[in-house]
Amino acid sequence: MKTQPVSYQLISEDIAALETDVLVVNCYEDELSPDAKALDAAMDGLLQSLLDSGEITGKAGSVFPIFQPKNIKARYLLVVGFGAREKASVVTLSKAVDAATQWVKKMPAETITFSILSNCGKKAYTIPKIIETVAHTTYTFNQYKSKKDEQNAQVYAINVAALTEEIQAAFDYGLALKKGVLLTKDLGNTPANHLTPTDLSDIADNLAREYDDLHCKILNDSDIKRLGMGAIVAVSQGSAEAPNFIVLEYHGAQSREEAPIVLVGKGVTFDSGGISLKPGAGMDEMKYDMCGAASVLGTMKAVAELALPLNIVALIPAVENMPSGTAIKPGDVVTSMSGQTIEILNTDAEGRLILCDALTYAEQYEPKAVIDVATLTGAIIIALGHEPTGLFANNQDLADALMASGEATRDRVWQLPMWDEYQSQLDSPFADIANIGGGRAGGSITAACFLSRFTEKYAWAHLDIAGTAWTSGANKGATGRPVGLLLDYLKKQSLA
Ligand code: BES
Ligand code: MN
Ligand code: ZN
């Protein structure tokens, strides 16, 4: 995978005297920030007069560069807008950091210093947000281009009032988060011919080689059959690529016996729909159908970096969903690992099939909680658009904890109902359960209801990331969500 020539530093300096190519300070709509005010004194009130004259607007995401500012060592002073002071949040912070980084990208700058953190909220969230945003804005995926844009090595420094332990911890957290997010984005963006179920297993295996606390076991085709994972077999049988079931265990708790949290990631490395073939337009985006798996692996990497005192198990059923003479057909009935039989009415509803066997496999851990992450339904985009991830849960404490982490990190989720009234849509005349509901209405809910039939033995939440894992259009690319959310949740669990 590619590495970026971008690095990060935490500093506590007199910014007027700091030698840096670009010094970034912030400003509100009608008030200079404390950092800007401090410089303004050295600059004989220039910033205040630019604000008074309306040349600096302070509007969220605006940038105002000053070349060779008077009495300040930086080559450029870049004033970024934070919007109205009362509304300043990690969102405006991120918008401003993005705007500054976009501006920097057009300049031959190598050292960039952000001094924007006073009055800006909890450092535990703002410092990681700066790192995460710079990583997003500077991210490129050009592994498969023969001509790569040359990029100078860049150092982004974050200036703070004092280098306390708490601030250092926030910085380390940000670096770990960034590593996890970049892995998730790289895996998502990798084309399906370069990321098969076997390739995905190799990635997990390599993570385990990299970190002592991670242990990887790959169950192959025959293990999967032997365990009775008939639903995974059914989805994979049309493809020339063999399925794999990845078990990646992290032991960070005092005791190996401590009940783990289990993360399950949908790993469909390409979803053609199978015999229920998808339409051609946009089908390339189904290389992203392993983003659940990618976010789980990214989260595991970040967890291992931070050495969180928890036990966590990642389970990833990895398959390719293809049409062929050996493919599963609509109407076929298969037996899942749980023993429940499933009538497969639509081979394109394959995510829930591979997940149900993984969710049954999870029972053996007697887990504290199980969270699955999946690009499960197009219907979640109809319901919620692309802002929040869809959340379903059989345990409200777990749902509340995930919602709180979503708010804090702004990697937000929105809970949908899983009422009993929906369950009957999954009735089948020929098997215990059908793999799709009656019609298109409430498609994300019936998908979650399907999964709920396999999760009765533990606290469980399901994250439908079909609308949030990647963006389409000119800037097509994986977002790295919901690694920020999951890492925050796990961090808080490790403190509980
Ligand atoms: N991977 C898709 C879901 C998806 C579709 C994600 C579009 C992002 C964009 C999933 O396997 C699928 O095909 N779901 C079907 C379910 C249907 C057949 C009940 C869907 O959403 O159409
Ligand atoms: Mn599908
Ligand atoms: Zn799918």
XYZ file of C-alpha atoms and ligand atoms in Angstrom:
520
model
C 0.000 0.000 0.000
C 1.186 3.520 -0.528
C 2.744 5.733 2.084
C 2.417 9.489 2.076
C 5.313 11.911 2.308
C 3.387 13.770 5.008
C 4.409 13.760 8.651
C 3.080 15.390 11.799
C 4.608 17.172 14.768
C 3.366 18.513 18.047
C 5.053 21.740 19.135
C 4.716 24.467 21.725
C 6.458 27.558 20.388
C 6.351 31.312 20.193
C 4.694 31.390 16.796
C 5.858 34.862 15.822
C 9.457 33.616 16.004
C 8.797 30.227 14.427
C 10.453 29.473 11.095
C 7.816 27.794 8.982
C 6.657 28.169 5.383
C 3.027 28.624 6.314
C 1.683 29.655 9.692
C -2.038 29.049 9.941
C -4.076 31.005 12.496
C -7.824 31.218 12.827
C -10.336 33.999 12.964
C -14.063 34.161 13.729
C -16.592 36.188 11.777
C -16.234 39.293 13.881
C -13.367 38.572 16.191
C -9.747 37.499 15.918
C -8.938 34.232 17.689
C -6.493 34.352 20.632
C -3.656 33.135 18.347
C -4.462 35.762 15.722
C -4.719 38.452 18.412
C -1.260 37.622 19.718
C 0.236 38.050 16.245
C -1.817 41.161 15.566
C 0.050 43.018 18.295
C 3.380 42.257 16.589
C 1.872 43.303 13.236
C 0.723 46.713 14.450
C -2.940 45.797 14.231
C -2.942 44.739 10.558
C -5.137 41.668 11.118
C -7.735 43.634 13.074
C -7.876 46.311 10.380
C -8.236 43.655 7.622
C -11.096 42.171 9.608
C -12.687 45.605 10.124
C -12.444 46.404 6.417
C -14.051 43.057 5.519
C -11.022 41.716 3.618
C -10.679 38.957 6.169
C -14.217 37.613 6.548
C -13.720 34.852 9.098
C -16.337 32.862 7.193
C -16.004 29.126 7.791
C -13.496 27.691 5.329
C -12.277 31.067 3.978
C -8.519 31.636 3.621
C -6.561 34.888 3.562
C -2.808 34.643 2.866
C -0.331 37.348 3.863
C 3.114 37.090 2.264
C 6.135 37.896 4.454
C 4.110 39.250 7.359
C 5.759 42.010 9.321
C 7.687 40.944 12.460
C 6.754 37.314 11.941
C 9.239 34.682 10.798
C 6.785 32.603 8.754
C 6.966 33.048 4.967
C 3.185 33.131 4.798
C 0.607 33.843 7.413
C -2.638 32.160 6.445
C -5.742 33.357 8.259
C -8.502 30.745 8.104
C -12.129 31.386 8.930
C -13.930 29.512 11.691
C -17.347 31.141 11.141
C -19.421 32.495 13.983
C -17.611 32.024 17.264
C -20.625 30.469 19.067
C -20.958 27.859 16.319
C -17.292 26.837 16.206
C -16.972 23.035 16.494
C -14.846 20.152 15.214
C -16.789 20.611 11.962
C -15.680 24.213 11.421
C -12.215 23.240 12.572
C -12.104 20.480 9.988
C -13.470 22.778 7.280
C -10.794 25.355 8.045
C -7.980 22.783 8.140
C -9.196 21.379 4.831
C -9.259 24.857 3.246
C -5.775 25.652 4.547
C -4.398 22.330 3.316
C -6.005 22.826 -0.104
C -4.281 26.218 -0.310
C -0.960 24.743 0.815
C -1.211 22.023 -1.846
C -0.862 24.677 -4.552
C 2.233 26.193 -2.937
C 5.782 24.862 -2.758
C 5.499 24.721 1.030
C 7.170 22.054 3.118
C 6.498 23.094 6.699
C 3.032 24.083 7.772
C 2.126 25.061 11.315
C -1.405 25.204 12.687
C -1.919 27.490 15.640
C -5.689 27.338 15.864
C -6.555 25.420 18.983
C -7.357 27.944 21.688
C -11.082 28.124 22.558
C -11.818 25.345 20.168
C -13.099 22.448 22.253
C -11.647 19.319 23.793
C -8.087 18.638 22.656
C -8.838 14.901 22.724
C -11.029 15.538 19.672
C -9.570 18.643 18.025
C -5.989 17.420 17.719
C -6.964 14.098 16.070
C -9.387 16.018 13.825
C -6.573 18.206 12.486
C -4.422 15.168 11.693
C -7.329 13.278 10.159
C -8.327 16.229 7.985
C -4.802 16.877 6.693
C -4.504 13.161 5.924
C -7.774 13.251 3.948
C -6.939 16.409 2.023
C -3.433 15.294 1.080
C -4.528 11.722 0.284
C -3.902 10.387 -3.189
C -4.339 6.894 -4.551
C -2.104 6.703 -7.595
C -0.700 3.234 -7.163
C -2.040 2.156 -10.544
C -1.085 5.281 -12.500
C 2.155 5.127 -14.422
C 2.776 8.847 -13.941
C 2.572 9.850 -10.313
C 2.394 13.485 -9.225
C 5.573 14.355 -7.388
C 4.856 15.582 -3.895
C 7.367 17.270 -1.601
C 7.781 15.788 1.816
C 5.674 17.941 4.082
C 5.611 18.411 7.822
C 2.396 19.592 9.427
C 2.975 20.891 12.935
C 0.292 21.522 15.514
C 1.113 24.276 17.972
C -0.282 24.056 21.501
C 0.016 26.242 24.599
C 1.758 23.518 26.596
C 2.959 19.983 25.887
C 1.009 18.191 28.595
C 0.634 14.431 28.832
C -3.012 14.731 27.875
C -2.176 16.656 24.729
C 0.569 14.215 23.785
C -1.964 11.391 24.184
C -4.426 13.201 21.916
C -1.689 13.605 19.312
C -0.723 9.908 19.499
C -4.384 9.010 19.194
C -4.627 11.171 16.072
C -1.627 9.444 14.487
C -3.074 5.992 15.222
C -6.468 7.028 13.858
C -4.822 8.373 10.716
C -2.982 5.093 10.133
C -6.197 3.139 10.467
C -8.124 5.497 8.197
C -5.439 5.415 5.503
C -5.384 1.613 5.502
C -9.170 1.578 5.207
C -9.144 4.041 2.311
C -6.349 2.240 0.467
C -8.126 -1.108 0.771
C -11.441 0.374 -0.368
C -9.898 2.083 -3.385
C -7.911 -0.951 -4.502
C -9.551 -2.490 -7.583
C -11.167 -5.896 -7.127
C -8.666 -7.639 -9.416
C -5.926 -6.539 -7.037
C -7.878 -7.255 -3.852
C -9.386 -10.730 -3.892
C -10.508 -12.586 -0.754
C -7.016 -14.102 -0.625
C -5.384 -10.663 -0.895
C -7.608 -9.393 1.917
C -6.499 -12.314 4.071
C -2.866 -11.485 3.348
C -3.459 -7.929 4.553
C -4.869 -9.250 7.863
C -2.004 -11.708 8.155
C 0.539 -8.940 7.602
C -1.088 -6.819 10.309
C -0.614 -9.694 12.720
C 3.056 -9.891 11.749
C 3.430 -6.169 12.355
C 1.892 -6.075 15.862
C 2.650 -8.591 18.636
C -0.809 -8.271 20.174
C -2.556 -9.277 16.926
C -3.017 -12.913 15.958
C -4.462 -14.018 12.644
C -6.105 -17.250 11.592
C -7.422 -17.732 8.062
C -10.124 -20.324 7.564
C -10.049 -21.572 3.984
C -12.647 -23.014 1.665
C -12.675 -26.439 3.298
C -12.664 -25.035 6.862
C -15.681 -22.941 5.914
C -17.499 -26.026 4.604
C -16.490 -28.126 7.594
C -17.891 -25.500 9.991
C -21.202 -25.640 8.165
C -21.099 -22.043 6.934
C -23.479 -22.852 4.119
C -24.473 -19.240 3.503
C -20.877 -18.142 2.891
C -20.345 -21.135 0.607
C -23.499 -20.218 -1.325
C -22.363 -16.664 -2.055
C -18.836 -17.642 -3.051
C -19.640 -20.660 -5.208
C -20.150 -18.689 -8.430
C -16.684 -17.170 -8.294
C -13.326 -18.522 -9.376
C -11.938 -16.922 -6.212
C -12.112 -19.124 -3.124
C -13.730 -17.674 0.001
C -11.780 -17.002 3.171
C -12.884 -16.380 6.716
C -10.486 -14.075 8.533
C -10.169 -14.261 12.317
C -7.955 -11.493 13.671
C -7.663 -11.456 17.446
C -6.286 -8.602 19.513
C -5.256 -9.296 23.100
C -4.702 -6.042 24.956
C -6.610 -6.721 28.189
C -4.854 -7.796 31.415
C -6.368 -11.232 31.001
C -6.791 -13.270 27.844
C -10.015 -14.562 29.407
C -11.698 -11.161 29.458
C -14.728 -11.224 27.148
C -13.919 -9.517 23.850
C -15.778 -7.039 21.703
C -16.296 -8.610 18.283
C -16.186 -6.547 15.079
C -17.595 -8.181 11.963
C -16.823 -6.670 8.542
C -18.565 -7.452 5.256
C -15.804 -8.451 2.868
C -17.384 -8.797 -0.565
C -14.397 -7.910 -2.708
C -16.693 -7.469 -5.705
C -20.479 -7.586 -5.784
C -21.798 -8.160 -9.297
C -25.126 -9.236 -7.798
C -24.554 -12.823 -8.944
C -27.343 -14.372 -11.041
C -29.577 -11.478 -9.855
C -27.083 -9.367 -11.801
C -26.790 -5.652 -11.080
C -27.256 -3.099 -13.879
C -24.001 -2.043 -15.580
C -23.996 1.662 -14.715
C -21.845 2.301 -11.667
C -21.080 -1.357 -11.127
C -17.392 -0.494 -10.744
C -18.306 0.931 -7.343
C -19.046 -2.555 -6.107
C -15.305 -2.935 -5.553
C -16.176 -0.919 -2.414
C -18.369 -3.735 -1.112
C -15.545 -4.760 1.239
C -15.441 -1.390 2.994
C -16.920 -2.924 6.148
C -13.983 -5.345 6.246
C -11.578 -2.514 5.430
C -12.888 -0.367 8.287
C -12.609 -3.268 10.714
C -8.994 -3.888 9.654
C -8.225 -0.163 9.862
C -9.717 -0.055 13.356
C -7.665 -3.090 14.424
C -4.509 -1.401 13.190
C -5.308 1.760 15.149
C -6.185 -0.262 18.257
C -2.877 -2.124 18.034
C -0.985 1.162 17.561
C -2.596 2.533 20.714
C -2.254 -0.748 22.619
C -5.769 -0.292 24.028
C -6.340 -2.462 27.130
C -9.160 -4.545 25.640
C -9.682 -7.841 23.880
C -11.128 -7.470 20.400
C -11.869 -10.024 17.709
C -12.306 -9.098 14.048
C -14.250 -11.542 11.899
C -14.274 -11.048 8.144
C -16.064 -13.311 5.705
C -14.272 -12.545 2.411
C -15.916 -13.558 -0.869
C -16.541 -12.446 -4.432
C -20.175 -12.481 -5.640
C -20.248 -13.569 -9.296
C -22.688 -15.141 -11.777
C -21.612 -18.412 -13.381
C -22.698 -21.980 -14.006
C -21.787 -22.843 -10.448
C -23.462 -19.795 -8.900
C -26.322 -20.009 -6.426
C -29.732 -19.400 -8.049
C -32.862 -17.583 -6.883
C -35.024 -20.120 -5.078
C -32.115 -22.230 -3.836
C -32.262 -23.186 -0.180
C -29.093 -23.374 1.904
C -28.353 -24.201 5.542
C -26.542 -21.579 7.600
C -24.080 -22.346 10.388
C -26.863 -21.621 12.911
C -28.879 -24.486 11.449
C -31.542 -22.125 10.098
C -32.354 -22.754 6.439
C -32.459 -19.785 4.052
C -34.332 -19.417 0.780
C -32.176 -17.222 -1.432
C -34.721 -15.205 -3.400
C -32.192 -12.646 -4.612
C -28.514 -13.461 -5.005
C -27.724 -9.734 -4.754
C -28.736 -9.776 -1.089
C -25.439 -11.567 -0.396
C -24.037 -9.378 2.378
C -26.529 -10.613 4.964
C -25.751 -14.207 3.918
C -22.045 -14.025 4.610
C -22.655 -11.951 7.749
C -25.130 -14.390 9.264
C -22.534 -17.161 9.409
C -19.946 -14.769 10.827
C -22.443 -13.652 13.481
C -23.046 -17.279 14.457
C -19.293 -17.910 14.595
C -19.042 -14.945 17.002
C -21.122 -16.786 19.658
C -18.150 -18.915 20.764
C -16.430 -15.833 22.208
C -19.305 -15.040 24.595
C -18.656 -11.442 23.591
C -19.387 -8.246 25.526
C -20.811 -6.851 22.310
C -20.800 -7.559 18.586
C -20.770 -4.779 16.006
C -21.039 -5.570 12.328
C -20.058 -3.054 9.666
C -21.393 -3.531 6.156
C -22.178 -1.824 2.862
C -25.415 -3.719 3.185
C -28.216 -1.924 1.353
C -28.718 0.706 -1.335
C -31.934 1.473 0.559
C -30.011 3.107 3.415
C -29.032 5.855 0.949
C -32.714 6.393 0.123
C -33.533 6.550 3.837
C -30.643 8.675 5.142
C -28.595 10.022 2.240
C -24.845 10.162 2.639
C -24.467 11.925 6.017
C -25.045 9.360 8.736
C -24.316 5.666 8.841
C -27.452 3.589 9.540
C -27.539 2.071 13.023
C -29.600 -0.893 14.224
C -29.254 -2.637 17.572
C -30.844 -5.204 19.859
C -29.372 -3.421 22.885
C -30.053 0.264 23.524
C -26.996 0.879 25.724
C -24.796 -0.240 22.858
C -26.737 1.914 20.374
C -26.460 4.940 22.692
C -22.711 4.471 23.112
C -22.249 4.329 19.329
C -24.412 7.416 18.819
C -22.397 9.323 21.433
C -19.114 8.378 19.735
C -20.591 9.376 16.389
C -21.482 12.831 17.713
C -18.130 13.374 19.409
C -16.094 12.428 16.343
C -18.649 13.732 13.859
C -18.603 10.333 12.210
C -22.311 10.214 12.874
C -24.884 7.432 12.937
C -28.676 7.469 12.957
C -30.716 4.716 14.539
C -33.558 3.025 12.655
C -36.204 0.710 14.116
C -36.119 -3.073 13.995
C -39.665 -3.683 15.191
C -41.199 -7.151 15.227
C -43.784 -5.931 12.714
C -41.136 -6.027 9.987
C -39.998 -9.581 10.723
C -42.841 -11.375 8.940
C -41.645 -9.990 5.604
C -38.859 -12.553 5.827
C -41.234 -15.534 5.977
C -40.561 -18.165 3.319
C -42.867 -20.978 2.172
C -39.872 -23.270 1.659
C -37.285 -22.436 4.321
C -36.958 -21.001 7.828
C -36.268 -17.534 6.449
C -36.019 -15.733 3.105
C -33.028 -13.534 2.330
C -35.116 -10.539 1.211
C -38.254 -8.822 2.459
C -41.460 -8.403 0.462
C -40.710 -5.252 -1.500
C -38.310 -2.354 -1.733
C -39.916 -0.441 1.143
C -37.792 -0.388 4.286
C -35.084 -2.475 2.642
C -32.403 -1.576 5.171
C -34.692 -2.509 8.035
C -35.610 -5.924 6.656
C -31.905 -6.555 6.021
C -31.178 -5.732 9.676
C -34.113 -7.942 10.730
C -32.539 -10.798 8.794
C -29.285 -10.343 10.731
C -31.181 -10.107 14.041
C -32.235 -13.746 13.631
C -28.587 -14.705 14.136
C -27.675 -12.394 17.028
C -30.030 -13.376 19.826
C -27.278 -14.608 22.144
C -25.463 -11.276 22.675
C -25.651 -7.475 22.557
C -25.398 -6.534 18.910
C -25.323 -3.474 16.679
C -25.301 -3.256 12.908
C -23.808 -0.327 10.995
C -25.017 0.026 7.401
C -22.295 2.097 5.728
C -23.524 1.842 2.118
C -24.070 5.624 2.061
C -20.957 6.677 3.952
C -18.045 4.369 3.088
C -17.187 6.054 -0.191
C -18.101 9.031 -2.345
C -19.040 8.850 -6.030
C -18.525 11.337 -8.846
C -15.380 13.236 -9.799
C -13.814 12.758 -6.364
C -14.671 9.095 -6.148
C -12.944 7.460 -3.222
C -13.212 5.654 0.078
C -13.896 7.876 3.113
C -12.330 5.735 5.829
C -15.592 5.783 7.771
C -16.513 4.564 10.360
C -12.999 4.044 11.775
C -13.222 7.324 13.731
C -16.480 6.236 15.326
C -15.326 2.700 16.154
C -11.995 3.781 17.591
C -13.684 6.326 19.872
C -16.172 3.709 21.032
C -13.399 1.187 21.754
C -11.235 3.757 23.517
C -14.153 4.605 25.815
C -14.824 0.904 26.451
C -11.197 0.476 27.436
C -11.668 3.150 30.108
C -14.985 1.799 31.366
N -23.630 -4.189 -1.779
C -25.016 -4.002 -2.017
C -25.550 -2.743 -1.363
C -25.199 -1.439 -2.017
C -25.836 -1.038 -3.170
C -24.279 -0.608 -1.449
C -25.533 0.174 -3.744
C -23.992 0.626 -2.002
C -24.610 1.011 -3.162
C -25.802 -5.176 -1.467
O -25.173 -6.407 -1.558
C -27.037 -5.280 -2.304
O -26.907 -5.536 -3.461
N -28.198 -5.043 -1.701
C -29.412 -5.055 -2.415
C -30.425 -5.786 -1.589
C -31.680 -6.126 -2.338
C -31.411 -7.171 -3.381
C -32.711 -6.615 -1.348
C -29.812 -3.623 -2.685
O -29.528 -2.756 -1.856
O -30.349 -3.349 -3.745
Mn -25.460 -7.320 -3.440
Zn -23.138 -6.366 -1.531
